[in-house]
């Protein structure tokens, strides 16, 4: 196939909040497809908070993106040409092709999707890495029991929305924390959480105490900072804290000093950091439990879709400005399964 492949590269490392100037676009020619290879066109690109970490060269659990390299990211794509017997033109695949219109590889990194089973974009959200994060963190680390109270921050987002609905499915009280009245309304009225606290307008500790009359047994922590500090003051005896993310701290340029750990001690609470990519063995259990719940609309999801590869930097920055409402996805090219 002839033509050009547009790519978005990491041009410089951000100090504080990322800006558009940290990225640069290039058009490169598409190379002929070699024997054994699969060429695909990106339909959807996922943008996720962890990408802020990959833009930085600070020590972390994964290597940074090198300056001048294509930004990384999960993708859903259509195979346009295959010289690999395992794939055919027209197949829809999930992969990790990054911020570009086309990608080529031997196909070992691809997972075929069935467009009849679920909209293919869900492979980036509710049935992809974020949904799996919710499953591993809540079920394996949080170990919820019916009647317990589960609090989750960034509650309307890709991970948080699944955490609260899974908690409800396990018979727990689910309380969200989110950053606007509209998001709180959505979390309670659409997703079926029992309550939602607005961390921008509510006095957090009394609001959490009111929403959690039996205190908090599981805090699924997505935000860190002041939100975590408030939650720690309402912990129950024996509480568990799956420490999933600290999005309020990702752009910090200096250490603000952490919340007091006293509550962890006096409540004999457990806090455990986890990275979803260490738990790939739980993928079949996750799909087995969550895919039917999504199909039956017992787990609802919301996607925030923005058009065009060039919009990816704006979409990523928006995650740290609370501009997204639901799983943030960039539509790089038309979705043929919706035609
Ligand atoms: P979301 O879809 O929830 O989008 C991010 C949301 O975070 C924003 O919409 C905003 O919601 C909230 N937010 C942004 N800035 C702040 C802030 N300063 N203070 C409080 N809230 C803020 O993202 P994801 O669901 O993809 O990710 C949620 C968390 O899970 C992140 O911390 C992410 O890093 C983590 N994560 C961890 C994984 C792991 O393996 N450990 C894997 C995947 C995700 P609002 O309007 O409510 O403020």
mmCIF file of C-alpha atoms and ligand atoms in Angstrom:
data_model
loop_
_atom_site.group_PDB
_atom_site.id
_atom_site.type_symbol
_atom_site.label_atom_id
_atom_site.label_comp_id
_atom_site.label_asym_id
_atom_site.label_seq_id
_atom_site.Cartn_x
_atom_site.Cartn_y
_atom_site.Cartn_z
ATOM 1 C CA UNK A 1 0.000 0.000 0.000
ATOM 2 C CA UNK A 2 1.297 3.457 -0.878
ATOM 3 C CA UNK A 3 0.703 6.524 1.157
ATOM 4 C CA UNK A 4 1.737 8.388 4.243
ATOM 5 C CA UNK A 5 1.627 7.555 7.897
ATOM 6 C CA UNK A 6 1.100 10.485 10.257
ATOM 7 C CA UNK A 7 2.719 10.087 13.638
ATOM 8 C CA UNK A 8 2.811 12.145 16.815
ATOM 9 C CA UNK A 9 6.206 12.118 18.474
ATOM 10 C CA UNK A 10 7.381 13.101 21.921
ATOM 11 C CA UNK A 11 9.476 16.201 21.228
ATOM 12 C CA UNK A 12 10.387 17.359 24.740
ATOM 13 C CA UNK A 13 9.756 16.321 28.320
ATOM 14 C CA UNK A 14 7.175 18.349 30.239
ATOM 15 C CA UNK A 15 7.894 20.289 33.396
ATOM 16 C CA UNK A 16 4.600 20.274 35.281
ATOM 17 C CA UNK A 17 1.501 20.075 33.079
ATOM 18 C CA UNK A 18 2.215 18.758 29.549
ATOM 19 C CA UNK A 19 1.642 21.241 26.713
ATOM 20 C CA UNK A 20 1.092 20.943 22.958
ATOM 21 C CA UNK A 21 4.721 22.028 22.502
ATOM 22 C CA UNK A 22 5.886 18.705 24.001
ATOM 23 C CA UNK A 23 4.591 16.945 20.870
ATOM 24 C CA UNK A 24 5.372 17.146 17.173
ATOM 25 C CA UNK A 25 3.732 15.584 14.084
ATOM 26 C CA UNK A 26 5.565 13.990 11.153
ATOM 27 C CA UNK A 27 4.380 12.261 7.991
ATOM 28 C CA UNK A 28 6.475 9.257 6.953
ATOM 29 C CA UNK A 29 6.012 7.024 3.905
ATOM 30 C CA UNK A 30 4.271 3.683 4.372
ATOM 31 C CA UNK A 31 6.740 0.868 3.722
ATOM 32 C CA UNK A 32 5.829 -2.277 1.743
ATOM 33 C CA UNK A 33 4.459 -5.101 3.913
ATOM 34 C CA UNK A 34 7.052 -7.863 4.376
ATOM 35 C CA UNK A 35 6.314 -11.587 4.465
ATOM 36 C CA UNK A 36 4.655 -12.523 7.805
ATOM 37 C CA UNK A 37 3.644 -8.952 8.586
ATOM 38 C CA UNK A 38 0.282 -7.310 9.242
ATOM 39 C CA UNK A 39 -0.451 -3.687 8.303
ATOM 40 C CA UNK A 40 -3.307 -2.001 10.099
ATOM 41 C CA UNK A 41 -5.009 1.372 10.159
ATOM 42 C CA UNK A 42 -5.712 2.880 13.554
ATOM 43 C CA UNK A 43 -9.396 3.461 14.234
ATOM 44 C CA UNK A 44 -9.310 4.355 17.928
ATOM 45 C CA UNK A 45 -6.406 5.491 20.111
ATOM 46 C CA UNK A 46 -6.679 5.427 23.877
ATOM 47 C CA UNK A 47 -5.250 8.302 25.899
ATOM 48 C CA UNK A 48 -4.634 7.484 29.545
ATOM 49 C CA UNK A 49 -3.186 9.212 32.606
ATOM 50 C CA UNK A 50 -0.179 6.828 32.758
ATOM 51 C CA UNK A 51 1.142 8.497 29.584
ATOM 52 C CA UNK A 52 2.249 11.448 31.701
ATOM 53 C CA UNK A 53 4.704 9.067 33.369
ATOM 54 C CA UNK A 54 6.012 7.842 30.001
ATOM 55 C CA UNK A 55 6.692 11.436 28.940
ATOM 56 C CA UNK A 56 9.035 11.839 31.906
ATOM 57 C CA UNK A 57 12.431 10.226 32.390
ATOM 58 C CA UNK A 58 11.975 9.994 36.167
ATOM 59 C CA UNK A 59 12.515 6.494 37.533
ATOM 60 C CA UNK A 60 9.292 4.447 37.148
ATOM 61 C CA UNK A 61 7.919 0.947 36.620
ATOM 62 C CA UNK A 62 8.158 1.282 32.830
ATOM 63 C CA UNK A 63 10.734 2.817 30.505
ATOM 64 C CA UNK A 64 9.964 6.337 29.224
ATOM 65 C CA UNK A 65 9.181 7.098 25.595
ATOM 66 C CA UNK A 66 12.451 8.311 24.048
ATOM 67 C CA UNK A 67 12.522 11.837 22.675
ATOM 68 C CA UNK A 68 11.713 11.666 18.971
ATOM 69 C CA UNK A 69 9.803 8.374 19.304
ATOM 70 C CA UNK A 70 6.105 7.822 18.596
ATOM 71 C CA UNK A 71 3.994 8.298 21.743
ATOM 72 C CA UNK A 72 2.782 4.975 23.086
ATOM 73 C CA UNK A 73 -0.832 3.897 23.507
ATOM 74 C CA UNK A 74 -3.418 1.154 23.161
ATOM 75 C CA UNK A 75 -5.231 1.059 19.833
ATOM 76 C CA UNK A 76 -8.085 -0.597 17.993
ATOM 77 C CA UNK A 77 -7.332 -0.996 14.294
ATOM 78 C CA UNK A 78 -8.493 -2.542 11.037
ATOM 79 C CA UNK A 79 -6.147 -4.860 9.178
ATOM 80 C CA UNK A 80 -5.658 -3.371 5.700
ATOM 81 C CA UNK A 81 -3.068 -5.806 4.357
ATOM 82 C CA UNK A 82 -1.845 -9.095 5.757
ATOM 83 C CA UNK A 83 0.965 -11.355 4.692
ATOM 84 C CA UNK A 84 0.422 -13.393 7.846
ATOM 85 C CA UNK A 85 -2.005 -16.357 7.639
ATOM 86 C CA UNK A 86 -3.434 -15.596 11.102
ATOM 87 C CA UNK A 87 -4.958 -12.283 9.925
ATOM 88 C CA UNK A 88 -7.074 -11.113 7.011
ATOM 89 C CA UNK A 89 -7.837 -7.681 5.622
ATOM 90 C CA UNK A 90 -10.903 -6.382 7.456
ATOM 91 C CA UNK A 91 -10.059 -8.012 10.798
ATOM 92 C CA UNK A 92 -10.457 -5.662 13.768
ATOM 93 C CA UNK A 93 -7.607 -5.961 16.264
ATOM 94 C CA UNK A 94 -6.557 -4.506 19.595
ATOM 95 C CA UNK A 95 -2.892 -3.598 19.886
ATOM 96 C CA UNK A 96 -0.406 -1.125 21.277
ATOM 97 C CA UNK A 97 0.445 0.844 18.154
ATOM 98 C CA UNK A 98 0.731 4.303 19.696
ATOM 99 C CA UNK A 99 -0.085 7.712 18.277
ATOM 100 C CA UNK A 100 -0.004 6.990 14.547
ATOM 101 C CA UNK A 101 -2.382 6.316 11.673
ATOM 102 C CA UNK A 102 -0.820 3.012 10.577
ATOM 103 C CA UNK A 103 1.369 0.318 12.125
ATOM 104 C CA UNK A 104 3.045 -2.847 10.937
ATOM 105 C CA UNK A 105 4.337 -5.886 12.866
ATOM 106 C CA UNK A 106 4.339 -9.674 12.781
ATOM 107 C CA UNK A 107 0.988 -9.680 14.594
ATOM 108 C CA UNK A 108 2.172 -11.312 17.849
ATOM 109 C CA UNK A 109 1.117 -8.167 19.717
ATOM 110 C CA UNK A 110 -2.440 -8.181 18.306
ATOM 111 C CA UNK A 111 -5.704 -9.555 19.732
ATOM 112 C CA UNK A 112 -8.623 -10.097 17.341
ATOM 113 C CA UNK A 113 -11.887 -8.451 18.355
ATOM 114 C CA UNK A 114 -15.409 -9.622 17.562
ATOM 115 C CA UNK A 115 -17.452 -6.546 16.590
ATOM 116 C CA UNK A 116 -20.667 -8.511 17.211
ATOM 117 C CA UNK A 117 -19.764 -9.109 20.871
ATOM 118 C CA UNK A 118 -19.368 -5.439 21.841
ATOM 119 C CA UNK A 119 -18.561 -2.087 20.177
ATOM 120 C CA UNK A 120 -14.875 -2.379 19.345
ATOM 121 C CA UNK A 121 -14.005 0.860 21.171
ATOM 122 C CA UNK A 122 -14.815 -0.908 24.459
ATOM 123 C CA UNK A 123 -11.510 -2.790 24.085
ATOM 124 C CA UNK A 124 -9.866 0.477 25.170
ATOM 125 C CA UNK A 125 -12.147 1.144 28.130
ATOM 126 C CA UNK A 126 -14.713 -0.904 29.957
ATOM 127 C CA UNK A 127 -13.496 -4.201 28.431
ATOM 128 C CA UNK A 128 -9.855 -3.153 28.137
ATOM 129 C CA UNK A 129 -7.026 -2.010 30.359
ATOM 130 C CA UNK A 130 -9.097 0.418 32.501
ATOM 131 C CA UNK A 131 -11.886 -2.120 33.140
ATOM 132 C CA UNK A 132 -9.300 -4.756 33.971
ATOM 133 C CA UNK A 133 -7.644 -2.304 36.377
ATOM 134 C CA UNK A 134 -10.954 -1.856 38.184
ATOM 135 C CA UNK A 135 -11.438 -5.637 38.351
ATOM 136 C CA UNK A 136 -7.964 -6.504 39.654
ATOM 137 C CA UNK A 137 -7.846 -3.634 42.130
ATOM 138 C CA UNK A 138 -11.321 -4.063 43.563
ATOM 139 C CA UNK A 139 -11.776 -7.838 43.473
ATOM 140 C CA UNK A 140 -8.249 -9.176 44.002
ATOM 141 C CA UNK A 141 -6.774 -6.479 46.225
ATOM 142 C CA UNK A 142 -9.855 -4.884 47.813
ATOM 143 C CA UNK A 143 -11.615 -8.258 48.364
ATOM 144 C CA UNK A 144 -15.068 -6.692 48.808
ATOM 145 C CA UNK A 145 -17.679 -8.362 50.992
ATOM 146 C CA UNK A 146 -21.427 -7.692 50.715
ATOM 147 C CA UNK A 147 -22.508 -4.864 52.984
ATOM 148 C CA UNK A 148 -19.127 -3.112 52.988
ATOM 149 C CA UNK A 149 -18.642 0.467 51.832
ATOM 150 C CA UNK A 150 -16.426 1.111 48.798
ATOM 151 C CA UNK A 151 -15.259 4.634 47.972
ATOM 152 C CA UNK A 152 -13.713 5.412 44.585
ATOM 153 C CA UNK A 153 -12.199 8.691 43.378
ATOM 154 C CA UNK A 154 -12.286 9.865 39.720
ATOM 155 C CA UNK A 155 -15.607 8.020 39.929
ATOM 156 C CA UNK A 156 -17.088 9.001 36.561
ATOM 157 C CA UNK A 157 -13.950 8.007 34.647
ATOM 158 C CA UNK A 158 -12.816 4.890 32.828
ATOM 159 C CA UNK A 159 -11.588 2.998 35.894
ATOM 160 C CA UNK A 160 -13.749 4.544 38.625
ATOM 161 C CA UNK A 161 -17.069 3.970 36.856
ATOM 162 C CA UNK A 162 -16.373 0.227 36.639
ATOM 163 C CA UNK A 163 -15.157 0.023 40.256
ATOM 164 C CA UNK A 164 -18.428 1.414 41.639
ATOM 165 C CA UNK A 165 -20.638 -0.768 39.452
ATOM 166 C CA UNK A 166 -18.649 -3.912 40.278
ATOM 167 C CA UNK A 167 -18.895 -2.986 43.958
ATOM 168 C CA UNK A 168 -22.685 -2.716 43.632
ATOM 169 C CA UNK A 169 -22.798 -6.077 41.836
ATOM 170 C CA UNK A 170 -20.988 -7.555 44.877
ATOM 171 C CA UNK A 171 -23.573 -6.123 47.270
ATOM 172 C CA UNK A 172 -21.487 -3.238 48.571
ATOM 173 C CA UNK A 173 -22.384 0.397 49.187
ATOM 174 C CA UNK A 174 -20.642 2.396 46.433
ATOM 175 C CA UNK A 175 -19.677 6.023 47.019
ATOM 176 C CA UNK A 176 -17.996 8.082 44.312
ATOM 177 C CA UNK A 177 -15.837 11.179 44.490
ATOM 178 C CA UNK A 178 -15.922 13.369 41.362
ATOM 179 C CA UNK A 179 -15.218 16.913 40.271
ATOM 180 C CA UNK A 180 -18.554 18.358 39.117
ATOM 181 C CA UNK A 181 -22.259 18.251 39.927
ATOM 182 C CA UNK A 182 -22.938 16.792 36.476
ATOM 183 C CA UNK A 183 -20.443 13.973 37.002
ATOM 184 C CA UNK A 184 -21.845 13.255 40.487
ATOM 185 C CA UNK A 185 -25.384 13.141 39.103
ATOM 186 C CA UNK A 186 -24.290 10.735 36.367
ATOM 187 C CA UNK A 187 -22.511 8.466 38.857
ATOM 188 C CA UNK A 188 -25.595 8.172 41.079
ATOM 189 C CA UNK A 189 -28.447 8.362 38.581
ATOM 190 C CA UNK A 190 -26.972 6.520 35.590
ATOM 191 C CA UNK A 191 -24.410 4.197 37.144
ATOM 192 C CA UNK A 192 -26.358 3.405 40.322
ATOM 193 C CA UNK A 193 -23.799 4.439 42.955
ATOM 194 C CA UNK A 194 -25.389 5.117 46.356
ATOM 195 C CA UNK A 195 -23.847 8.577 46.720
ATOM 196 C CA UNK A 196 -21.219 10.869 45.212
ATOM 197 C CA UNK A 197 -19.168 13.608 46.846
ATOM 198 C CA UNK A 198 -18.024 16.629 44.828
ATOM 199 C CA UNK A 199 -14.435 17.232 45.913
ATOM 200 C CA UNK A 200 -14.405 20.706 44.372
ATOM 201 C CA UNK A 201 -17.409 22.088 46.278
ATOM 202 C CA UNK A 202 -18.074 19.804 49.280
ATOM 203 C CA UNK A 203 -16.275 19.898 52.599
ATOM 204 C CA UNK A 204 -14.682 16.505 52.003
ATOM 205 C CA UNK A 205 -14.438 14.903 55.431
ATOM 206 C CA UNK A 206 -17.990 15.704 56.630
ATOM 207 C CA UNK A 207 -19.371 14.875 53.163
ATOM 208 C CA UNK A 208 -17.637 11.488 53.215
ATOM 209 C CA UNK A 209 -18.826 10.853 56.767
ATOM 210 C CA UNK A 210 -22.405 11.577 55.669
ATOM 211 C CA UNK A 211 -22.131 9.402 52.549
ATOM 212 C CA UNK A 212 -20.462 6.536 54.469
ATOM 213 C CA UNK A 213 -22.424 6.096 57.722
ATOM 214 C CA UNK A 214 -20.558 2.823 58.400
ATOM 215 C CA UNK A 215 -17.226 4.395 57.419
ATOM 216 C CA UNK A 216 -15.030 3.192 54.526
ATOM 217 C CA UNK A 217 -13.971 -0.451 54.120
ATOM 218 C CA UNK A 218 -12.326 -0.096 50.700
ATOM 219 C CA UNK A 219 -10.858 3.053 49.202
ATOM 220 C CA UNK A 220 -10.066 2.481 45.526
ATOM 221 C CA UNK A 221 -7.593 5.324 45.241
ATOM 222 C CA UNK A 222 -7.225 7.055 41.884
ATOM 223 C CA UNK A 223 -6.376 10.615 42.884
ATOM 224 C CA UNK A 224 -4.066 10.903 45.936
ATOM 225 C CA UNK A 225 -3.293 14.268 47.561
ATOM 226 C CA UNK A 226 -6.066 16.031 49.441
ATOM 227 C CA UNK A 227 -8.705 13.484 48.398
ATOM 228 C CA UNK A 228 -6.716 10.581 49.862
ATOM 229 C CA UNK A 229 -5.972 12.583 52.995
ATOM 230 C CA UNK A 230 -9.715 13.121 53.562
ATOM 231 C CA UNK A 231 -10.605 9.475 52.887
ATOM 232 C CA UNK A 232 -8.005 8.281 55.394
ATOM 233 C CA UNK A 233 -9.888 10.156 58.111
ATOM 234 C CA UNK A 234 -13.041 8.087 57.521
ATOM 235 C CA UNK A 235 -11.480 4.597 57.327
ATOM 236 C CA UNK A 236 -13.055 1.640 59.026
ATOM 237 C CA UNK A 237 -11.211 -0.947 61.076
ATOM 238 C CA UNK A 238 -9.532 -3.414 58.679
ATOM 239 C CA UNK A 239 -9.887 -1.163 55.628
ATOM 240 C CA UNK A 240 -8.126 -1.990 52.352
ATOM 241 C CA UNK A 241 -6.754 0.594 49.923
ATOM 242 C CA UNK A 242 -5.939 -0.588 46.404
ATOM 243 C CA UNK A 243 -3.604 2.256 45.424
ATOM 244 C CA UNK A 244 -4.316 2.543 41.715
ATOM 245 C CA UNK A 245 -3.364 6.109 40.830
ATOM 246 C CA UNK A 246 -2.462 9.601 42.108
ATOM 247 C CA UNK A 247 -3.628 11.736 39.207
ATOM 248 C CA UNK A 248 -3.721 14.943 41.295
ATOM 249 C CA UNK A 249 0.055 14.599 41.786
ATOM 250 C CA UNK A 250 1.285 13.604 38.301
ATOM 251 C CA UNK A 251 2.179 17.142 37.261
ATOM 252 C CA UNK A 252 3.677 18.234 40.576
ATOM 253 C CA UNK A 253 7.105 19.788 40.327
ATOM 254 C CA UNK A 254 7.819 19.567 44.050
ATOM 255 C CA UNK A 255 6.899 17.220 46.860
ATOM 256 C CA UNK A 256 3.831 18.524 48.708
ATOM 257 C CA UNK A 257 4.320 16.164 51.633
ATOM 258 C CA UNK A 258 2.084 13.119 51.890
ATOM 259 C CA UNK A 259 -1.073 12.590 53.934
ATOM 260 C CA UNK A 260 -0.739 11.380 57.499
ATOM 261 C CA UNK A 261 -0.333 7.596 57.734
ATOM 262 C CA UNK A 262 -1.628 7.475 61.284
ATOM 263 C CA UNK A 263 -5.061 6.266 60.147
ATOM 264 C CA UNK A 264 -3.510 3.263 58.393
ATOM 265 C CA UNK A 265 -1.873 2.235 61.639
ATOM 266 C CA UNK A 266 -4.735 2.713 64.068
ATOM 267 C CA UNK A 267 -7.201 1.038 61.724
ATOM 268 C CA UNK A 268 -4.827 -1.853 60.876
ATOM 269 C CA UNK A 269 -5.521 -0.879 57.266
ATOM 270 C CA UNK A 270 -3.760 -2.272 54.237
ATOM 271 C CA UNK A 271 -2.591 -0.125 51.331
ATOM 272 C CA UNK A 272 -1.203 -1.864 48.270
ATOM 273 C CA UNK A 273 0.020 -0.332 45.066
ATOM 274 C CA UNK A 274 -0.603 -2.309 41.893
ATOM 275 C CA UNK A 275 0.069 -2.056 38.168
ATOM 276 C CA UNK A 276 -2.482 -3.724 35.939
ATOM 277 C CA UNK A 277 0.108 -5.023 33.469
ATOM 278 C CA UNK A 278 1.465 -7.356 36.199
ATOM 279 C CA UNK A 279 -1.899 -9.129 36.302
ATOM 280 C CA UNK A 280 -2.363 -10.339 32.721
ATOM 281 C CA UNK A 281 -3.310 -13.795 34.012
ATOM 282 C CA UNK A 282 -6.586 -12.270 35.298
ATOM 283 C CA UNK A 283 -7.707 -11.210 31.807
ATOM 284 C CA UNK A 284 -9.857 -14.328 31.148
ATOM 285 C CA UNK A 285 -11.596 -14.012 34.548
ATOM 286 C CA UNK A 286 -12.140 -10.298 33.937
ATOM 287 C CA UNK A 287 -13.696 -10.849 30.494
ATOM 288 C CA UNK A 288 -15.774 -13.763 31.762
ATOM 289 C CA UNK A 289 -17.257 -11.699 34.589
ATOM 290 C CA UNK A 290 -17.488 -8.230 33.083
ATOM 291 C CA UNK A 291 -18.345 -8.812 29.384
ATOM 292 C CA UNK A 292 -21.805 -10.281 30.178
ATOM 293 C CA UNK A 293 -22.487 -7.434 32.628
ATOM 294 C CA UNK A 294 -21.660 -4.920 29.879
ATOM 295 C CA UNK A 295 -23.753 -6.811 27.324
ATOM 296 C CA UNK A 296 -26.749 -6.808 29.707
ATOM 297 C CA UNK A 297 -26.154 -3.134 30.531
ATOM 298 C CA UNK A 298 -25.670 -3.986 34.204
ATOM 299 C CA UNK A 299 -22.341 -2.222 33.805
ATOM 300 C CA UNK A 300 -22.774 1.003 31.859
ATOM 301 C CA UNK A 301 -19.983 3.011 30.359
ATOM 302 C CA UNK A 302 -19.465 6.355 28.782
ATOM 303 C CA UNK A 303 -16.875 7.237 26.148
ATOM 304 C CA UNK A 304 -15.625 10.728 25.404
ATOM 305 C CA UNK A 305 -14.565 10.571 21.752
ATOM 306 C CA UNK A 306 -12.581 13.301 20.030
ATOM 307 C CA UNK A 307 -11.786 13.231 16.301
ATOM 308 C CA UNK A 308 -8.420 13.286 14.562
ATOM 309 C CA UNK A 309 -4.918 12.115 15.529
ATOM 310 C CA UNK A 310 -3.785 15.726 15.880
ATOM 311 C CA UNK A 311 -6.266 16.122 18.762
ATOM 312 C CA UNK A 312 -4.425 13.500 20.861
ATOM 313 C CA UNK A 313 -2.207 15.945 22.807
ATOM 314 C CA UNK A 314 -5.252 18.055 23.706
ATOM 315 C CA UNK A 315 -7.132 14.923 24.769
ATOM 316 C CA UNK A 316 -4.279 13.789 27.015
ATOM 317 C CA UNK A 317 -3.863 17.198 28.659
ATOM 318 C CA UNK A 318 -7.642 17.283 29.220
ATOM 319 C CA UNK A 319 -7.379 14.268 31.543
ATOM 320 C CA UNK A 320 -5.403 16.382 34.009
ATOM 321 C CA UNK A 321 -7.833 19.292 33.696
ATOM 322 C CA UNK A 322 -10.915 17.108 34.350
ATOM 323 C CA UNK A 323 -12.180 17.963 30.835
ATOM 324 C CA UNK A 324 -12.993 14.360 29.895
ATOM 325 C CA UNK A 325 -16.296 12.796 30.907
ATOM 326 C CA UNK A 326 -15.834 9.039 30.588
ATOM 327 C CA UNK A 327 -13.156 7.010 28.833
ATOM 328 C CA UNK A 328 -11.109 9.380 26.668
ATOM 329 C CA UNK A 329 -10.662 8.036 23.142
ATOM 330 C CA UNK A 330 -9.296 9.609 19.957
ATOM 331 C CA UNK A 331 -11.043 8.495 16.746
ATOM 332 C CA UNK A 332 -8.176 8.454 14.267
ATOM 333 C CA UNK A 333 -10.212 7.145 11.310
ATOM 334 C CA UNK A 334 -13.825 6.028 10.712
ATOM 335 C CA UNK A 335 -15.025 2.890 12.527
ATOM 336 C CA UNK A 336 -16.097 0.461 9.764
ATOM 337 C CA UNK A 337 -18.020 -1.687 12.263
ATOM 338 C CA UNK A 338 -20.495 1.143 12.808
ATOM 339 C CA UNK A 339 -21.299 1.533 9.105
HETATM 340 P P1 LIG B 1 -10.349 9.067 34.020
HETATM 341 O O1 LIG B 1 -11.181 8.611 32.891
HETATM 342 O O2 LIG B 1 -10.906 8.967 35.410
HETATM 343 O O3 LIG B 1 -9.892 10.568 33.718
HETATM 344 C C1 LIG B 1 -9.137 11.293 34.618
HETATM 345 C C2 LIG B 1 -10.026 12.010 35.665
HETATM 346 O O4 LIG B 1 -9.236 12.268 36.821
HETATM 347 C C3 LIG B 1 -10.511 13.370 35.226
HETATM 348 O O5 LIG B 1 -11.653 13.327 34.401
HETATM 349 C C4 LIG B 1 -10.806 14.022 36.571
HETATM 350 O O6 LIG B 1 -12.136 13.724 37.006
HETATM 351 C C5 LIG B 1 -9.806 13.351 37.521
HETATM 352 N N1 LIG B 1 -8.764 14.323 37.879
HETATM 353 C C6 LIG B 1 -7.900 14.943 37.030
HETATM 354 N N2 LIG B 1 -7.100 15.782 37.713
HETATM 355 C C7 LIG B 1 -7.472 15.698 39.011
HETATM 356 C C8 LIG B 1 -7.049 16.329 40.212
HETATM 357 N N3 LIG B 1 -6.047 17.227 40.197
HETATM 358 N N4 LIG B 1 -7.660 16.015 41.380
HETATM 359 C C9 LIG B 1 -8.671 15.105 41.402
HETATM 360 N N5 LIG B 1 -9.131 14.466 40.298
HETATM 361 C C10 LIG B 1 -8.537 14.770 39.134
HETATM 362 O O7 LIG B 1 -8.945 8.295 34.022
HETATM 363 P P2 LIG B 1 -8.706 6.732 34.211
HETATM 364 O O8 LIG B 1 -9.944 6.107 34.716
HETATM 365 O O9 LIG B 1 -8.073 6.221 32.995
HETATM 366 O O10 LIG B 1 -7.600 6.694 35.367
HETATM 367 C C11 LIG B 1 -7.973 6.901 36.735
HETATM 368 C C12 LIG B 1 -6.762 6.632 37.621
HETATM 369 O O11 LIG B 1 -6.363 5.268 37.502
HETATM 370 C C13 LIG B 1 -5.526 7.463 37.260
HETATM 371 O O12 LIG B 1 -4.891 7.858 38.456
HETATM 372 C C14 LIG B 1 -4.659 6.467 36.513
HETATM 373 O O13 LIG B 1 -3.304 6.795 36.561
HETATM 374 C C15 LIG B 1 -4.978 5.200 37.273
HETATM 375 N N6 LIG B 1 -4.674 3.965 36.545
HETATM 376 C C16 LIG B 1 -3.820 3.066 37.140
HETATM 377 C C17 LIG B 1 -3.554 1.852 36.578
HETATM 378 C C18 LIG B 1 -2.687 0.878 37.294
HETATM 379 O O14 LIG B 1 -2.292 -0.136 36.707
HETATM 380 N N7 LIG B 1 -2.358 1.115 38.558
HETATM 381 C C19 LIG B 1 -4.096 1.503 35.241
HETATM 382 C C20 LIG B 1 -5.037 2.490 34.716
HETATM 383 C C21 LIG B 1 -5.297 3.684 35.352
HETATM 384 P P3 LIG B 1 -12.950 14.764 37.963
HETATM 385 O O15 LIG B 1 -13.727 15.654 37.065
HETATM 386 O O16 LIG B 1 -13.767 13.880 38.799
HETATM 387 O O17 LIG B 1 -11.933 15.573 38.687
#
